[in-house]
Structures are given as C-alpha cells and as structure tokens.
Tab-separated table of C-alpha atoms and ligand atoms in Angstrom:
chain	number	residue	atom	x	y	z
A	172	MET	CA	150.894	-68.207	175.377
A	173	THR	CA	151.111	-72.027	175.437
A	174	SER	CA	149.669	-71.935	178.941
A	175	CYS	CA	146.468	-70.299	177.602
A	176	PHE	CA	145.605	-73.647	176.098
A	177	SER	CA	144.974	-77.074	177.489
A	178	TYR	CA	144.319	-80.238	175.534
A	179	ARG	CA	142.300	-83.408	175.569
A	180	TYR	CA	141.539	-86.236	173.156
A	181	ALA	CA	138.182	-86.558	171.389
A	182	CYS	CA	136.967	-89.286	169.068
A	183	VAL	CA	136.790	-88.232	165.408
A	184	ARG	CA	133.515	-90.144	165.036
A	185	CYS	CA	131.524	-90.253	168.300
A	186	ALA	CA	133.221	-87.121	169.756
A	187	ALA	CA	133.608	-88.797	173.173
A	188	PRO	CA	136.222	-86.859	175.151
A	189	GLN	CA	139.058	-88.881	176.679
A	190	SER	CA	141.482	-87.733	179.290
A	191	TRP	CA	144.870	-86.230	178.555
A	192	GLY	CA	148.095	-87.677	179.944
A	193	ALA	CA	149.088	-91.011	178.428
A	194	ILE	CA	149.475	-91.374	174.654
A	195	ARG	CA	146.160	-92.739	173.378
A	196	TYR	CA	145.596	-94.380	170.020
A	197	ARG	CA	141.894	-95.233	169.727
A	198	CYS	CA	138.541	-94.180	171.115
A	199	HIS	CA	137.748	-96.380	174.105
A	200	LEU	CA	134.081	-96.456	173.079
A	201	CYS	CA	134.046	-97.066	169.321
A	202	GLY	CA	137.677	-97.813	168.381
A	203	GLN	CA	137.925	-94.904	165.910
A	204	ASN	CA	140.895	-92.558	165.619
A	205	LEU	CA	141.241	-89.686	168.052
A	206	ARG	CA	141.883	-86.024	167.491
A	207	ILE	CA	143.411	-83.442	169.794
A	208	GLN	CA	141.027	-80.795	171.081
A	209	ARG	CA	142.369	-77.431	172.242
A	210	LYS	CA	140.608	-75.594	175.059
A	211	VAL	CA	141.221	-71.995	176.043
A	212	ASN	CA	141.966	-71.354	179.705
A	213	GLY	CA	140.598	-67.995	180.785
A	214	GLU	CA	140.396	-65.123	178.368
A	215	VAL	CA	140.489	-65.986	174.667
A	216	PRO	CA	143.766	-64.626	173.224
A	217	SER	CA	143.445	-62.301	170.234
A	218	ALA	CA	144.589	-63.437	166.805
A	219	ARG	CA	147.215	-60.700	166.924
A	220	ASP	CA	148.574	-61.967	170.255
A	221	ILE	CA	148.818	-65.516	168.930
A	222	VAL	CA	150.524	-64.462	165.689
A	223	SER	CA	153.030	-62.340	167.627
A	224	THR	CA	154.354	-65.542	169.241
A	225	PHE	CA	155.284	-67.060	165.856
A	226	ARG	CA	159.064	-66.807	165.891
A	227	GLY	CA	162.016	-68.837	164.659
A	228	ARG	CA	162.650	-71.237	161.794
A	229	GLY	CA	160.768	-74.384	160.924
A	230	MET	CA	157.571	-75.882	162.265
A	231	TRP	CA	158.257	-75.059	165.935
A	232	ARG	CA	157.610	-71.458	164.935
A	233	TYR	CA	153.989	-72.409	165.693
A	234	ARG	CA	154.824	-73.884	169.103
A	235	ALA	CA	151.963	-71.914	170.708
A	236	LEU	CA	149.515	-74.027	168.703
A	237	LEU	CA	151.224	-77.386	169.264
A	238	PRO	CA	150.285	-79.742	172.140
A	239	VAL	CA	153.877	-80.377	173.253
A	240	GLU	CA	156.722	-78.051	174.159
A	241	SER	CA	159.412	-77.384	171.569
A	242	ARG	CA	162.195	-78.443	173.953
A	243	TRP	CA	161.157	-82.043	173.260
A	244	GLY	CA	161.669	-81.584	169.500
A	245	SER	CA	164.715	-82.737	167.538
A	246	ARG	CA	167.759	-80.708	166.513
A	247	LEU	CA	166.814	-80.998	162.843
A	248	VAL	CA	164.968	-78.220	161.065
A	249	VAL	CA	161.630	-79.643	160.006
A	250	GLY	CA	159.223	-77.448	158.057
A	251	GLY	CA	159.837	-73.876	156.914
A	252	THR	CA	159.703	-75.260	153.378
A	253	PRO	CA	159.427	-72.949	150.358
A	254	LEU	CA	156.145	-72.103	148.683
A	255	ILE	CA	157.151	-71.841	145.046
A	256	ASP	CA	155.231	-69.453	142.821
A	257	CYS	CA	154.800	-71.304	139.508
A	258	GLY	CA	152.757	-68.506	137.922
A	259	ASP	CA	149.907	-69.205	135.557
A	260	ASP	CA	149.291	-72.874	134.836
A	261	GLY	CA	146.282	-73.748	132.708
A	262	GLY	CA	144.483	-70.595	133.854
A	263	VAL	CA	145.035	-70.912	137.607
A	264	ASN	CA	147.713	-69.305	139.759
A	265	LEU	CA	149.752	-72.247	140.948
A	266	TRP	CA	152.059	-72.517	143.939
A	267	VAL	CA	153.884	-75.667	144.982
A	268	LYS	CA	154.703	-76.289	148.641
A	269	ASP	CA	158.060	-78.062	148.434
A	270	GLU	CA	157.934	-80.586	151.269
A	271	ALA	CA	160.782	-82.555	149.694
A	272	ARG	CA	163.083	-80.112	151.543
A	273	ASN	CA	162.331	-81.729	154.889
A	274	PRO	CA	165.178	-83.737	156.514
A	275	SER	CA	164.087	-87.141	155.193
A	276	GLY	CA	162.596	-85.763	151.974
A	277	SER	CA	158.880	-85.788	152.735
A	278	LEU	CA	156.094	-84.025	154.590
A	279	LYS	CA	155.989	-86.989	157.017
A	280	ASP	CA	158.771	-85.369	159.064
A	281	ARG	CA	156.308	-82.837	160.435
A	282	ALA	CA	154.217	-85.649	161.903
A	283	THR	CA	157.214	-87.583	163.214
A	284	GLU	CA	158.669	-84.506	164.878
A	285	VAL	CA	155.565	-84.016	167.044
A	286	VAL	CA	154.966	-87.759	167.592
A	287	LEU	CA	158.506	-88.299	168.895
A	288	ALA	CA	158.478	-85.115	170.987
A	289	VAL	CA	155.363	-86.442	172.745
A	290	ALA	CA	156.892	-89.940	172.986
A	291	LYS	CA	160.074	-88.596	174.534
A	292	ARG	CA	158.140	-86.512	177.027
A	293	ALA	CA	156.211	-89.692	177.947
A	294	GLY	CA	159.487	-91.561	178.570
A	295	CYS	CA	159.454	-93.782	175.458
A	296	THR	CA	162.841	-94.919	174.191
A	297	HIS	CA	161.683	-96.881	171.157
A	298	ALA	CA	159.224	-96.175	168.349
A	299	VAL	CA	157.650	-98.397	165.746
A	300	ALA	CA	155.721	-97.668	162.549
A	301	ALA	CA	154.172	-99.402	159.579
A	302	SER	CA	155.080	-97.665	156.376
A	303	THR	CA	154.929	-97.714	152.598
A	304	GLY	CA	158.374	-96.088	152.838
A	305	ASN	CA	158.313	-92.399	153.690
A	306	ALA	CA	156.810	-92.570	157.173
A	307	GLY	CA	159.426	-95.202	158.037
A	308	ALA	CA	162.280	-93.158	156.590
A	309	SER	CA	161.016	-90.186	158.524
A	310	LEU	CA	160.735	-92.143	161.775
A	311	ALA	CA	164.238	-93.553	161.307
A	312	CYS	CA	165.652	-90.096	160.593
A	313	ILE	CA	164.053	-88.150	163.444
A	314	ALA	CA	164.534	-91.030	165.922
A	315	ALA	CA	168.260	-91.059	165.103
A	316	SER	CA	168.491	-87.351	165.822
A	317	GLN	CA	166.627	-87.877	169.127
A	318	GLY	CA	168.823	-90.770	170.280
A	319	MET	CA	165.826	-93.125	170.117
A	320	SER	CA	165.726	-96.549	168.499
A	321	ALA	CA	163.129	-97.401	165.861
A	322	THR	CA	161.588	-100.371	164.065
A	323	VAL	CA	159.843	-99.968	160.717
A	324	VAL	CA	157.467	-102.628	159.390
A	325	VAL	CA	157.193	-102.549	155.602
A	326	PRO	CA	155.537	-104.609	152.865
A	327	THR	CA	157.810	-106.303	150.314
A	328	SER	CA	156.612	-103.813	147.675
A	329	THR	CA	158.528	-100.969	149.389
A	330	PRO	CA	160.949	-99.283	146.929
A	331	PHE	CA	164.592	-100.152	147.577
A	332	VAL	CA	165.605	-96.486	147.875
A	333	LYS	CA	163.284	-96.003	150.811
A	334	LEU	CA	164.490	-99.231	152.442
A	335	ALA	CA	168.087	-98.102	152.010
A	336	GLN	CA	167.233	-94.776	153.581
A	337	ILE	CA	165.564	-96.392	156.621
A	338	ARG	CA	168.600	-98.642	157.130
A	339	ALA	CA	171.057	-95.793	156.676
A	340	TYR	CA	169.567	-94.033	159.701
A	341	GLY	CA	170.081	-97.220	161.724
A	342	ALA	CA	166.478	-98.311	162.200
A	343	LYS	CA	165.527	-101.969	162.255
A	344	VAL	CA	163.533	-102.995	159.184
A	345	CYS	CA	160.929	-105.730	159.409
A	346	GLU	CA	160.049	-106.638	155.838
A	347	ILE	CA	156.872	-108.740	155.848
A	348	ASP	CA	155.436	-110.940	153.170
A	349	GLY	CA	152.166	-109.047	153.049
A	350	THR	CA	150.563	-105.703	152.379
A	351	TYR	CA	150.821	-102.318	154.058
A	352	ASP	CA	147.609	-103.215	155.891
A	353	ASP	CA	149.237	-106.320	157.356
A	354	ALA	CA	152.261	-104.238	158.330
A	355	PHE	CA	149.973	-101.747	160.047
A	356	GLU	CA	148.485	-104.366	162.342
A	357	ILE	CA	151.853	-105.935	163.160
A	358	ALA	CA	153.342	-102.558	164.082
A	359	GLU	CA	150.365	-101.742	166.263
A	360	ARG	CA	150.824	-104.997	168.175
A	361	MET	CA	154.576	-104.360	168.575
A	362	ALA	CA	153.774	-101.129	170.358
A	363	ASP	CA	151.845	-102.894	173.130
A	364	ASP	CA	154.985	-102.867	175.272
A	365	ALA	CA	155.497	-100.033	177.724
A	366	GLY	CA	158.091	-97.540	176.569
A	367	VAL	CA	157.283	-98.108	172.890
A	368	CYS	CA	155.515	-95.443	170.868
A	369	CYS	CA	153.493	-96.340	167.776
A	370	ARG	CA	153.822	-93.804	164.959
A	371	ASN	CA	151.260	-95.507	162.709
A	372	THR	CA	149.504	-92.897	160.594
A	373	GLY	CA	146.049	-91.909	161.786
A	374	ILE	CA	145.867	-93.933	164.984
A	375	ASN	CA	148.578	-91.795	166.536
A	376	PRO	CA	146.626	-88.520	166.840
A	377	PHE	CA	149.830	-86.476	166.974
A	378	THR	CA	150.607	-87.234	163.310
A	379	ARG	CA	147.779	-84.874	162.372
A	380	GLU	CA	149.056	-82.212	164.797
A	381	GLY	CA	152.429	-82.126	163.047
A	382	LYS	CA	150.888	-81.957	159.594
A	383	LYS	CA	148.795	-78.953	160.640
A	384	THR	CA	151.978	-76.853	160.617
A	385	CYS	CA	152.099	-77.163	156.824
A	386	ALA	CA	148.709	-75.405	156.667
A	387	PHE	CA	149.976	-72.746	159.072
A	388	GLU	CA	152.958	-72.049	156.802
A	389	MET	CA	150.810	-71.788	153.686
A	390	ALA	CA	148.402	-69.361	155.347
A	391	GLU	CA	151.244	-67.252	156.721
A	392	ALA	CA	152.952	-67.126	153.308
A	393	PHE	CA	149.730	-65.596	151.933
A	394	ASP	CA	149.631	-63.110	154.797
A	395	TRP	CA	146.816	-65.059	156.463
A	396	CYS	CA	144.642	-64.992	153.322
A	397	VAL	CA	144.118	-68.597	152.343
A	398	PRO	CA	144.287	-69.923	148.754
A	399	ASP	CA	141.100	-71.113	147.026
A	400	TRP	CA	142.210	-74.739	146.736
A	401	VAL	CA	144.910	-76.948	148.212
A	402	VAL	CA	145.653	-80.183	146.343
A	403	VAL	CA	146.538	-83.079	148.651
A	404	PRO	CA	147.940	-86.457	147.480
A	405	THR	CA	145.890	-88.973	149.461
A	406	GLY	CA	146.350	-92.573	150.562
A	407	ASP	CA	145.441	-93.117	154.236
A	408	GLY	CA	143.951	-89.612	154.306
A	409	ASN	CA	146.029	-88.339	157.230
A	410	ILE	CA	147.715	-85.509	155.318
A	411	LEU	CA	144.266	-84.488	154.126
A	412	SER	CA	142.750	-84.484	157.619
A	413	GLY	CA	145.850	-82.768	159.056
A	414	ILE	CA	145.845	-79.959	156.508
A	415	ALA	CA	142.106	-79.421	157.035
A	416	ALA	CA	142.585	-79.392	160.815
A	417	GLY	CA	145.353	-76.780	160.494
A	418	PHE	CA	143.236	-74.421	158.414
A	419	LEU	CA	140.236	-74.966	160.696
A	420	ASP	CA	142.379	-74.108	163.746
A	421	LEU	CA	143.446	-70.809	162.186
A	422	TYR	CA	139.848	-70.006	161.290
A	423	ALA	CA	138.554	-70.892	164.764
A	424	LEU	CA	141.194	-68.664	166.388
A	425	GLY	CA	140.250	-65.738	164.125
A	426	ILE	CA	143.656	-65.684	162.423
A	427	THR	CA	142.129	-66.301	158.981
A	428	SER	CA	138.653	-65.518	157.707
A	429	ALA	CA	138.204	-68.498	155.366
A	430	VAL	CA	139.198	-72.117	154.844
A	431	PRO	CA	140.466	-73.333	151.445
A	432	ARG	CA	138.747	-76.136	149.597
A	433	LEU	CA	140.739	-79.368	149.539
A	434	LEU	CA	141.201	-81.514	146.455
A	435	ALA	CA	142.237	-85.059	147.373
A	436	ALA	CA	144.183	-86.917	144.678
A	437	GLN	CA	144.284	-90.701	144.647
A	438	ALA	CA	145.489	-93.454	142.339
A	439	ASP	CA	142.814	-95.292	140.376
A	440	SER	CA	143.431	-98.647	142.015
A	441	SER	CA	143.800	-97.110	145.482
A	442	ASN	CA	140.630	-95.040	145.413
A	443	SER	CA	138.777	-95.992	148.580
A	444	ILE	CA	138.233	-92.400	149.720
A	445	THR	CA	137.178	-91.295	146.204
A	446	ARG	CA	134.559	-94.049	146.100
A	447	ASP	CA	133.224	-93.313	149.551
A	448	TRP	CA	133.174	-89.594	148.846
A	449	GLN	CA	131.411	-89.585	145.495
A	450	ASP	CA	127.960	-90.171	146.993
A	451	ASP	CA	128.461	-87.760	149.870
A	452	ASP	CA	125.386	-85.967	150.965
A	453	GLU	CA	125.625	-83.567	153.897
A	454	ASP	CA	122.456	-84.905	155.459
A	455	THR	CA	123.646	-88.470	155.752
A	456	ALA	CA	126.141	-89.884	158.215
A	457	LEU	CA	129.635	-90.576	156.898
A	458	PRO	CA	130.337	-94.289	156.255
A	459	GLN	CA	131.542	-96.168	159.332
A	460	SER	CA	134.186	-98.179	157.512
A	461	PRO	CA	136.106	-97.756	154.250
A	462	THR	CA	135.429	-99.535	150.989
A	463	VAL	CA	138.319	-102.003	150.683
A	464	VAL	CA	140.247	-101.869	147.379
A	465	SER	CA	143.177	-103.756	145.824
A	466	PRO	CA	145.866	-101.208	145.000
A	467	GLU	CA	148.481	-101.650	142.321
A	468	THR	CA	149.975	-98.335	141.355
A	469	VAL	CA	153.240	-96.541	140.574
A	470	ALA	CA	152.275	-94.092	143.317
A	471	ASP	CA	153.563	-96.452	146.028
A	472	SER	CA	152.963	-94.051	148.888
A	473	LEU	CA	149.273	-93.798	147.999
A	474	SER	CA	148.941	-97.570	147.892
A	475	VAL	CA	146.532	-98.540	150.688
A	476	SER	CA	143.573	-100.891	150.570
A	477	ARG	CA	141.868	-99.591	153.735
A	478	PRO	CA	142.673	-95.937	154.488
A	479	ARG	CA	143.621	-95.568	158.138
A	480	ASP	CA	142.313	-92.043	158.576
A	481	HIS	CA	139.238	-92.648	156.439
A	482	PHE	CA	136.576	-91.059	158.643
A	483	ALA	CA	138.613	-87.926	159.405
A	484	ALA	CA	139.528	-87.618	155.703
A	485	LEU	CA	135.900	-87.717	154.580
A	486	HIS	CA	135.028	-85.246	157.302
A	487	ALA	CA	137.821	-82.958	156.045
A	488	LEU	CA	136.366	-83.070	152.536
A	489	ARG	CA	132.923	-82.303	153.857
A	490	VAL	CA	133.847	-79.300	155.997
A	491	THR	CA	136.056	-77.784	153.293
A	492	ARG	CA	133.525	-78.466	150.494
A	493	GLY	CA	136.286	-80.435	148.859
A	494	ALA	CA	136.582	-82.817	145.944
A	495	CYS	CA	138.297	-86.113	145.314
A	496	VAL	CA	139.722	-87.469	142.048
A	497	ALA	CA	141.536	-90.712	141.160
A	498	LEU	CA	143.972	-90.993	138.229
A	499	ASP	CA	145.487	-93.892	136.344
A	500	ASP	CA	149.228	-94.573	136.325
A	501	ALA	CA	149.792	-93.281	132.798
A	502	ARG	CA	148.425	-89.874	133.749
A	503	ILE	CA	150.397	-89.850	136.987
A	504	LEU	CA	153.693	-90.543	135.190
A	505	ALA	CA	152.940	-87.975	132.481
A	506	ALA	CA	152.145	-85.378	135.156
A	507	SER	CA	155.419	-86.180	136.916
A	508	GLN	CA	157.352	-85.375	133.764
A	509	THR	CA	155.422	-82.172	133.165
A	510	LEU	CA	156.087	-80.931	136.695
A	511	ALA	CA	159.787	-81.674	136.357
A	512	ARG	CA	160.209	-80.193	132.874
A	513	ARG	CA	157.938	-77.185	133.231
A	514	PHE	CA	158.940	-76.072	136.707
A	515	GLY	CA	162.158	-77.915	137.599
A	516	LEU	CA	160.280	-79.771	140.348
A	517	TRP	CA	160.767	-83.516	140.560
A	518	PHE	CA	158.499	-85.122	143.110
A	519	GLU	CA	157.413	-88.679	143.643
A	520	PRO	CA	154.361	-90.027	141.774
A	521	SER	CA	152.013	-89.258	144.682
A	522	THR	CA	152.538	-85.543	144.115
A	523	ALA	CA	152.231	-86.044	140.365
A	524	ALA	CA	148.793	-87.555	141.054
A	525	GLY	CA	147.916	-84.244	142.685
A	526	TYR	CA	149.075	-82.299	139.649
A	527	ALA	CA	147.095	-84.592	137.333
A	528	ALA	CA	144.029	-84.183	139.575
A	529	LEU	CA	144.319	-80.413	139.338
A	530	HIS	CA	144.328	-80.576	135.537
A	531	GLU	CA	141.405	-83.000	135.570
A	532	CYS	CA	139.420	-80.529	137.687
A	533	LEU	CA	140.357	-77.658	135.358
A	534	ALA	CA	139.132	-79.693	132.374
A	535	THR	CA	135.802	-80.508	134.045
A	536	GLY	CA	135.316	-76.961	135.376
A	537	ARG	CA	135.402	-78.140	138.989
A	538	ILE	CA	138.239	-75.689	139.621
A	539	GLN	CA	137.691	-72.388	137.900
A	540	ALA	CA	140.154	-70.274	135.960
A	541	GLY	CA	141.698	-67.539	138.071
A	542	SER	CA	141.689	-69.687	141.238
A	543	ARG	CA	144.674	-69.616	143.570
A	544	VAL	CA	145.842	-73.184	143.989
A	545	VAL	CA	148.575	-74.768	146.120
A	546	LEU	CA	149.809	-78.239	145.223
A	547	LEU	CA	151.443	-80.100	148.099
A	548	GLY	CA	154.760	-81.487	146.866
A	549	THR	CA	154.725	-84.208	149.501
A	550	GLY	CA	157.902	-86.150	148.678
A	551	THR	CA	161.079	-85.991	146.597
A	552	GLY	CA	161.415	-87.649	143.188
A	553	LEU	CA	164.879	-88.850	144.214
A	554	LYS	CA	163.165	-91.715	146.048
A	555	ALA	CA	160.998	-92.677	143.068
A	556	PRO	CA	162.553	-95.445	140.992
A	557	GLN	CA	159.272	-95.606	139.032
A	558	ASP	CA	160.434	-92.530	137.158
A	559	PHE	CA	163.899	-93.874	136.360
A	560	ASP	CA	162.666	-95.765	133.305
A	561	SER	CA	161.893	-92.538	131.503
A	562	VAL	CA	165.540	-91.414	131.782
A	563	ALA	CA	167.144	-94.768	131.017
A	564	PRO	CA	170.319	-94.897	128.818
A	565	GLY	CA	168.364	-94.628	125.584
A	566	HIS	CA	167.236	-91.152	126.540
A	567	LEU	CA	170.716	-89.989	127.506
A	568	GLN	CA	171.909	-91.162	124.116
A	569	ASP	CA	169.232	-89.068	122.396
A	570	TYR	CA	170.421	-86.083	124.379
A	571	ALA	CA	174.068	-86.527	123.380
A	572	GLU	CA	173.034	-86.845	119.774
A	573	ALA	CA	170.947	-83.704	120.054
A	574	VAL	CA	173.831	-81.518	121.284
A	575	PRO	CA	177.021	-82.955	119.788
A	576	ARG	CA	178.606	-79.586	118.968
A	577	GLY	CA	181.790	-78.900	120.908
A	578	ILE	CA	182.184	-82.513	122.015
A	579	PRO	CA	185.227	-84.093	120.298
A	580	GLU	CA	184.320	-87.211	118.297
A	581	GLU	CA	186.253	-89.577	120.588
A	582	ARG	CA	184.396	-88.279	123.697
A	583	ARG	CA	180.898	-88.724	122.300
A	584	HIS	CA	180.041	-91.739	124.387
A	585	CYS	CA	176.760	-92.186	126.102
A	586	ARG	CA	175.997	-94.126	129.268
A	587	GLY	CA	175.164	-97.657	128.347
A	588	GLU	CA	177.932	-97.748	125.712
A	589	GLY	CA	180.627	-98.802	128.151
A	590	GLN	CA	182.510	-95.509	128.501
A	591	THR	CA	182.314	-92.359	130.580
B	1105	PLP	C1	155.038	-88.573	149.588
B	1105	PLP	C2	153.686	-88.922	150.110
B	1105	PLP	N1	152.618	-88.280	149.615
B	1105	PLP	C3	151.369	-88.566	150.035
B	1105	PLP	C4	151.137	-89.543	150.984
B	1105	PLP	C5	149.734	-89.852	151.392
B	1105	PLP	O1	149.478	-89.463	152.718
B	1105	PLP	P1	148.289	-90.142	153.503
B	1105	PLP	O2	148.576	-91.605	153.548
B	1105	PLP	O3	148.256	-89.499	154.841
B	1105	PLP	O4	147.030	-89.865	152.725
B	1105	PLP	C6	152.224	-90.236	151.532
B	1105	PLP	C7	152.026	-91.305	152.529
B	1105	PLP	O5	152.853	-92.180	152.694
B	1105	PLP	C8	153.531	-89.903	151.095
B	1105	PLP	O6	154.618	-90.535	151.576
B	1106	ZN	ZN1	134.351	-93.009	169.461
C-alpha cells in the first residue's frame, strides 16, 4: 500500500513544489514552512483498502499514510493513547484524548518519532531542537531509544522538571539567556552541519506528519465519524495544523465524510494567532507574518511571541471553520483543577487552557449544546510545577483535619510539620 503513494514538499503559502530526497526546512522561494504532499501512483486505492492496512499498536498503525517506513521508527510505543469518555459536561459530550500517556508525557512524541525516523533514514546521527520543554524532552527521549545524540536549546524560563527530564535521557542542554524565539534561531543555525537534523517545530515539515496520527486515532475511535469539535491548545500552531492536516487527509482519501471544526486555545499574553484570526475574512489573503506578542503565562508550553507555524495554523482554522480563544492565567489554573477533580485527569496548564476555552465557547453559544467535543490532553500535569502551589502543605493539612477518624492522635501529622 505504501508504494501507491509518493511524496514531495510544497510551500504552505506559495504552494511551490520542491523535490523530495533531502530533508528540507523552508520554501526556497518565500522562506515559509513546507508541508508534505501525497500523490497517488496509478489507481486510487479505496478507503476500505487503506483502512484494511491499519494494523498493530501505536502510531505506526497508520504507516500506509506516513512518508517514511516504520522500520526507521523507535522501539518505544508512541501513540495508541486512550480517548476517555467524560460524558456530559456543560451540555456537550466530552472526550479527552490522553496524550500524556506517550513515552515522554506529551503529544510531541508523535512528531519526534517521524522526524527522527526520517533523520535516521537520511543518515543523521545528531538532532537539535529549540523547546519550551516538551519538544526537547521528547527529542531527548526518542533520540536515546534510537541511539542518536541530541542537543536541546531552551530559554531560562523552562520549568526545572522538563530540564531534569531532558538531562535524564542524556541529551545536551543549552540554556540560553533569552526567549524561546532566540532559542529557535540558535537551534536552526546549529543544524547547518551535515548529519544534524533540526526538529524545530513547524520548520521541520515532518513534525506535522507525526501529529496527524492523533487525528487518525480520534477518527478511528469514532468508527470514522468525526466529532463536531476538537479543542487544541495552541502556541506555535503546529499541533493545530497537524491535527487539521490529519483530518483533511482522511477526508481526501474518502475514509471520513466530514472534517471537525477546530477550537484553538491560547493564553491571553501569548495570543498572536487569536489576534490574527479574529479579523479573518475568507476573501482576503492570510497575513504574511504573525503579530508579535510578549508572553508571560503559567501555560509555559504555549508561551511564544512569534508562532512558528502561524500561516499553516491560520489556514487550518479557515478550512475547518474553526475558532480561537485566549484565556487569562486565573481561568487556566481554575480549569486545571476542575479537570483533575471532576475527571481524575491532571494535565499541564496548556490543556487546561483548552478546557477553559471550551467552556468560554459554551457560554457564548459558539459551541452548541449536544455537540461532540474532543479536548486534546497534550501533556501531563506531572511536569507542571505551576500547579504545585494549589496542593502545598497547607492544603494537605486541611485534608488531614477533614478526615481524622481512625488516625491515632500521635500519628496526625501533616507534611510541613516536620514528621511523616
Ligand atoms: C503540552 C503542550 N501542549 C500544547 C503545545 C502547543 O503546541 P504548538 O506549539 O504546536 O501550538 C505544546 C508545545 O510545546 C505542548 O508542549
Ligand atoms: Zn513559498
């Protein structure tokens, strides 16, 4: 089945085709990001024939739709994450796609898996990435399992848990006195050497290819009937464009008969895509460059001043008739607690922004009661020190006071009181 398809690069903005072979990062004409275009060789395979090839666990189940052979993938199981039915929530049927179950704890592993498979096939032995934390942890993790070395360039604002995770996998960490945007440019320059692959989000077109598999899993879980809305936590916009591309692939191949609407969730201070989207009008061209913002948010993985997959993200919103909402930190933290306490799901603040965005859209009528909605749980709460304050010793003490029965007097110590 894989041989039915061949691939080439095309610019996301000017659509110029560029030849396949080497790993390419930018359009040679306009400098924009590239996407991977699939072409059918010979007779178009039926949807049934394509679906019959979907076998095995994890994201390589969809190997027929991926632009690299599965033998180049890692030994880890990436993808195949649960879609949790949360029942009725505020009038909609809510499911949460639990991407925290991936090897490094975030959806980023899907992208890294394909990026490094392509890099390995191309003979690269080293990979580099700029990261707010998760992409770097993911690169370090999958590179370790592939026997590749990795360097991760991070801003000083990166949470210590994510730094510890990157180091634990043995990657080199380059902590720079600057922003994620500065890190992005440094990492891109580091990858100028032959044999080095750059995993930077957006400019490596294979990141989007990996993220598509999350859309494939959601559609398959609904028996190829797509939900009405998918809520996507959004910073650089690469998850958004990847999820859209996955659903559009299925639609183009006749496997599904609709495409869900996408709701992008951003943080108030990191709202470049929201700003550029709010005046969207189908008859006008999409903006050539992003509005630059100054992020300062608890949702560290959404913290970008110049989204690196901006054009493709806006295009994704346009083709899916999507929406975009930005939330302040107080609402993000409150949503995080609600998700954890109502459903037993503790994600990082980026996902909580998605949950808050859903409730904002329910309140404004943008999403209607009775809709079927999937929230992407993009990363685990275990890496989110922002949430630790709400369960500091004071709270544990309250808990012990609330349920003292059965605990002998001398054992009623709480953390923070010097005794275990
Ligand atoms: C957990 C998590 N959610 C959401 C995002 C946002 O993805 P993107 O930057 O592609 O919009 C990230 C990116 O780092 C992330 O780590
Ligand atoms: Zn171009």
